[in-house]
mmCIF file with all atom_site columns, C-alpha atoms in Angstrom:
data_model
loop_
_atom_site.group_PDB
_atom_site.id
_atom_site.type_symbol
_atom_site.label_atom_id
_atom_site.label_alt_id
_atom_site.label_comp_id
_atom_site.label_asym_id
_atom_site.label_entity_id
_atom_site.label_seq_id
_atom_site.pdbx_PDB_ins_code
_atom_site.Cartn_x
_atom_site.Cartn_y
_atom_site.Cartn_z
_atom_site.occupancy
_atom_site.B_iso_or_equiv
_atom_site.pdbx_formal_charge
_atom_site.auth_seq_id
_atom_site.auth_comp_id
_atom_site.auth_asym_id
_atom_site.auth_atom_id
_atom_site.pdbx_PDB_model_num
ATOM 1  C CA . MET A 1 1  ? -10.029 2.991   -10.613 1.00 90.00 ? 11 MET A CA 1
ATOM 2  C CA . SER A 1 2  ? -8.684  1.388   -8.158  1.00 93.00 ? 12 SER A CA 1
ATOM 3  C CA . GLN A 1 3  ? -10.427 -2.034  -7.025  1.00 95.00 ? 13 GLN A CA 1
ATOM 4  C CA . VAL A 1 4  ? -9.078  -3.587  -3.686  1.00 95.00 ? 14 VAL A CA 1
ATOM 5  C CA . THR A 1 5  ? -10.642 -6.478  -1.593  1.00 96.00 ? 15 THR A CA 1
ATOM 6  C CA . LEU A 1 6  ? -9.650  -5.970  2.142   1.00 96.00 ? 16 LEU A CA 1
ATOM 7  C CA . ASN A 1 7  ? -10.247 -8.778  4.865   1.00 96.00 ? 17 ASN A CA 1
ATOM 8  C CA . VAL A 1 8  ? -12.984 -7.221  7.503   1.00 95.00 ? 18 VAL A CA 1
ATOM 9  C CA . GLU A 1 9  ? -13.946 -9.078  10.655  1.00 93.00 ? 19 GLU A CA 1
ATOM 10 C CA . GLY A 1 10 ? -16.693 -8.733  12.777  1.00 90.00 ? 20 GLY A CA 1
ATOM 11 C CA . MET A 1 11 ? -19.713 -9.333  9.438   1.00 91.00 ? 21 MET A CA 1
ATOM 12 C CA . SER A 1 12 ? -21.369 -12.302 9.969   1.00 89.00 ? 22 SER A CA 1
ATOM 13 C CA . CYS A 1 13 ? -25.446 -10.929 9.242   1.00 91.00 ? 23 CYS A CA 1
ATOM 14 C CA . GLY A 1 14 ? -27.245 -8.691  6.774   1.00 90.00 ? 24 GLY A CA 1
ATOM 15 C CA . ALA A 1 15 ? -27.508 -6.282  8.832   1.00 91.00 ? 25 ALA A CA 1
ATOM 16 C CA . CYS A 1 16 ? -23.291 -5.916  8.919   1.00 91.00 ? 26 CYS A CA 1
ATOM 17 C CA . VAL A 1 17 ? -23.445 -5.960  4.456   1.00 93.00 ? 27 VAL A CA 1
ATOM 18 C CA . ASN A 1 18 ? -25.496 -2.980  5.023   1.00 93.00 ? 28 ASN A CA 1
ATOM 19 C CA . LYS A 1 19 ? -23.731 -0.897  7.143   1.00 93.00 ? 29 LYS A CA 1
ATOM 20 C CA . VAL A 1 20 ? -20.726 -1.516  5.167   1.00 94.00 ? 30 VAL A CA 1
ATOM 21 C CA . GLU A 1 21 ? -21.696 -1.394  2.017   1.00 95.00 ? 31 GLU A CA 1
ATOM 22 C CA . GLY A 1 22 ? -23.979 1.580   2.455   1.00 94.00 ? 32 GLY A CA 1
ATOM 23 C CA . ASN A 1 23 ? -21.290 3.921   4.660   1.00 94.00 ? 33 ASN A CA 1
ATOM 24 C CA . LEU A 1 24 ? -18.845 3.121   1.934   1.00 95.00 ? 34 LEU A CA 1
ATOM 25 C CA . GLY A 1 25 ? -21.384 3.726   -0.657  1.00 94.00 ? 35 GLY A CA 1
ATOM 26 C CA . GLN A 1 26 ? -21.901 7.212   0.314   1.00 95.00 ? 36 GLN A CA 1
ATOM 27 C CA . LEU A 1 27 ? -18.347 8.030   0.101   1.00 96.00 ? 37 LEU A CA 1
ATOM 28 C CA . ASN A 1 28 ? -16.982 10.440  -2.539  1.00 96.00 ? 38 ASN A CA 1
ATOM 29 C CA . GLY A 1 29 ? -14.898 8.814   -4.780  1.00 96.00 ? 39 GLY A CA 1
ATOM 30 C CA . VAL A 1 30 ? -16.099 5.200   -4.187  1.00 97.00 ? 40 VAL A CA 1
ATOM 31 C CA . GLU A 1 31 ? -17.795 3.574   -7.127  1.00 96.00 ? 41 GLU A CA 1
ATOM 32 C CA . SER A 1 32 ? -18.553 0.032   -5.798  1.00 96.00 ? 42 SER A CA 1
ATOM 33 C CA . VAL A 1 33 ? -18.996 -1.888  -2.716  1.00 96.00 ? 43 VAL A CA 1
ATOM 34 C CA . LYS A 1 34 ? -19.727 -5.741  -2.241  1.00 96.00 ? 44 LYS A CA 1
ATOM 35 C CA . ALA A 1 35 ? -19.246 -6.718  1.149   1.00 95.00 ? 45 ALA A CA 1
ATOM 36 C CA . GLN A 1 36 ? -18.765 -10.925 1.179   1.00 92.00 ? 46 GLN A CA 1
ATOM 37 C CA . ILE A 1 37 ? -19.299 -12.581 4.393   1.00 89.00 ? 47 ILE A CA 1
ATOM 38 C CA . PRO A 1 38 ? -18.718 -16.285 4.293   1.00 87.00 ? 48 PRO A CA 1
ATOM 39 C CA . GLU A 1 39 ? -14.864 -15.140 3.035   1.00 89.00 ? 49 GLU A CA 1
ATOM 40 C CA . GLY A 1 40 ? -15.389 -11.567 4.871   1.00 92.00 ? 50 GLY A CA 1
ATOM 41 C CA . LYS A 1 41 ? -13.822 -9.824  2.476   1.00 95.00 ? 51 LYS A CA 1
ATOM 42 C CA . VAL A 1 42 ? -15.087 -6.695  1.460   1.00 96.00 ? 52 VAL A CA 1
ATOM 43 C CA . ASP A 1 43 ? -14.954 -5.359  -2.705  1.00 96.00 ? 53 ASP A CA 1
ATOM 44 C CA . VAL A 1 44 ? -14.336 -1.743  -3.506  1.00 97.00 ? 54 VAL A CA 1
ATOM 45 C CA . THR A 1 45 ? -13.629 0.176   -6.480  1.00 97.00 ? 55 THR A CA 1
ATOM 46 C CA . PHE A 1 46 ? -12.855 3.651   -6.038  1.00 97.00 ? 56 PHE A CA 1
ATOM 47 C CA . ASN A 1 47 ? -11.098 6.557   -8.097  1.00 96.00 ? 57 ASN A CA 1
ATOM 48 C CA . GLU A 1 48 ? -7.930  6.964   -6.130  1.00 94.00 ? 58 GLU A CA 1
ATOM 49 C CA . ASN A 1 49 ? -7.831  10.991  -6.988  1.00 95.00 ? 59 ASN A CA 1
ATOM 50 C CA . THR A 1 50 ? -10.908 11.309  -5.207  1.00 96.00 ? 60 THR A CA 1
ATOM 51 C CA . ILE A 1 51 ? -10.607 8.938   -2.111  1.00 95.00 ? 61 ILE A CA 1
ATOM 52 C CA . ASN A 1 52 ? -7.547  6.996   -0.496  1.00 95.00 ? 62 ASN A CA 1
ATOM 53 C CA . LEU A 1 53 ? -7.456  3.610   0.815   1.00 95.00 ? 63 LEU A CA 1
ATOM 54 C CA . ALA A 1 54 ? -6.860  4.769   4.107   1.00 95.00 ? 64 ALA A CA 1
ATOM 55 C CA . ASP A 1 55 ? -10.082 6.894   3.901   1.00 96.00 ? 65 ASP A CA 1
ATOM 56 C CA . ILE A 1 56 ? -11.785 3.197   3.141   1.00 96.00 ? 66 ILE A CA 1
ATOM 57 C CA . LYS A 1 57 ? -10.797 1.273   5.717   1.00 95.00 ? 67 LYS A CA 1
ATOM 58 C CA . GLY A 1 58 ? -11.203 3.980   8.199   1.00 95.00 ? 68 GLY A CA 1
ATOM 59 C CA . ALA A 1 59 ? -14.709 4.349   7.148   1.00 95.00 ? 69 ALA A CA 1
ATOM 60 C CA . ILE A 1 60 ? -14.763 0.628   8.016   1.00 95.00 ? 70 ILE A CA 1
ATOM 61 C CA . GLN A 1 61 ? -13.618 1.041   11.069  1.00 94.00 ? 71 GLN A CA 1
ATOM 62 C CA . ASP A 1 62 ? -15.342 3.662   11.879  1.00 92.00 ? 72 ASP A CA 1
ATOM 63 C CA . THR A 1 63 ? -18.598 1.634   11.578  1.00 91.00 ? 73 THR A CA 1
ATOM 64 C CA . GLY A 1 64 ? -17.413 -0.987  14.158  1.00 92.00 ? 74 GLY A CA 1
ATOM 65 C CA . TYR A 1 65 ? -15.215 -3.473  12.589  1.00 93.00 ? 75 TYR A CA 1
ATOM 66 C CA . GLU A 1 66 ? -11.894 -4.099  11.881  1.00 93.00 ? 76 GLU A CA 1
ATOM 67 C CA . ILE A 1 67 ? -9.375  -4.588  8.963   1.00 93.00 ? 77 ILE A CA 1
ATOM 68 C CA . LYS A 1 68 ? -7.243  -7.746  9.196   1.00 90.00 ? 78 LYS A CA 1
ATOM 69 C CA . GLU A 1 69 ? -4.103  -6.664  7.076   1.00 79.00 ? 79 GLU A CA 1
ATOM 70 C CA . ASP A 1 70 ? -2.760  -10.999 6.531   1.00 61.00 ? 80 ASP A CA 1
ATOM 71 C CA . ALA A 1 71 ? -5.221  -13.156 4.615   1.00 46.00 ? 81 ALA A CA 1
ATOM 72 C CA . ASP A 1 72 ? -5.595  -16.034 7.854   1.00 42.00 ? 82 ASP A CA 1
ATOM 73 C CA . LYS A 1 73 ? -9.100  -15.003 9.421   1.00 38.00 ? 83 LYS A CA 1
ATOM 74 C CA . GLU A 1 74 ? -9.855  -15.910 13.032  1.00 42.00 ? 84 GLU A CA 1
ATOM 75 C CA . ASP A 1 75 ? -12.046 -18.141 14.468  1.00 44.00 ? 85 ASP A CA 1
ATOM 76 C CA . GLY A 1 76 ? -15.299 -17.045 16.565  1.00 45.00 ? 86 GLY A CA 1
ATOM 77 C CA . SER A 1 77 ? -15.601 -13.560 15.918  1.00 48.00 ? 87 SER A CA 1
ATOM 78 C CA . ALA A 1 78 ? -18.754 -12.129 16.864  1.00 51.00 ? 88 ALA A CA 1
ATOM 79 C CA . CYS A 1 79 ? -21.331 -9.656  15.128  1.00 58.00 ? 89 CYS A CA 1
ATOM 80 C CA . SER A 1 80 ? -20.139 -6.878  15.946  1.00 55.00 ? 90 SER A CA 1
ATOM 81 C CA . CYS A 1 81 ? -23.592 -4.649  15.195  1.00 63.00 ? 91 CYS A CA 1
ATOM 82 C CA . CYS A 1 82 ? -25.653 -7.085  16.692  1.00 57.00 ? 92 CYS A CA 1
ATOM 83 C CA . SER A 1 83 ? -23.768 -7.769  20.111  1.00 52.00 ? 93 SER A CA 1
#
């Protein structure tokens, strides 16, 4: 198993968390998902023999959120599921 923490932009409410956790949780090979709104982070535990990080990132982007590669968080990001 591998564990990664991704910086995700646009999550700001419970519906955002439900979308991200629900969509990632359905992927074959994803063991657990925990989204953290205040930090803008998503912790994912996955089986690297079944799914790769690029597929996980793609699923987050397909849900409507952006992966931020650096640790800096921009201010003023709107909730992408409510707008």
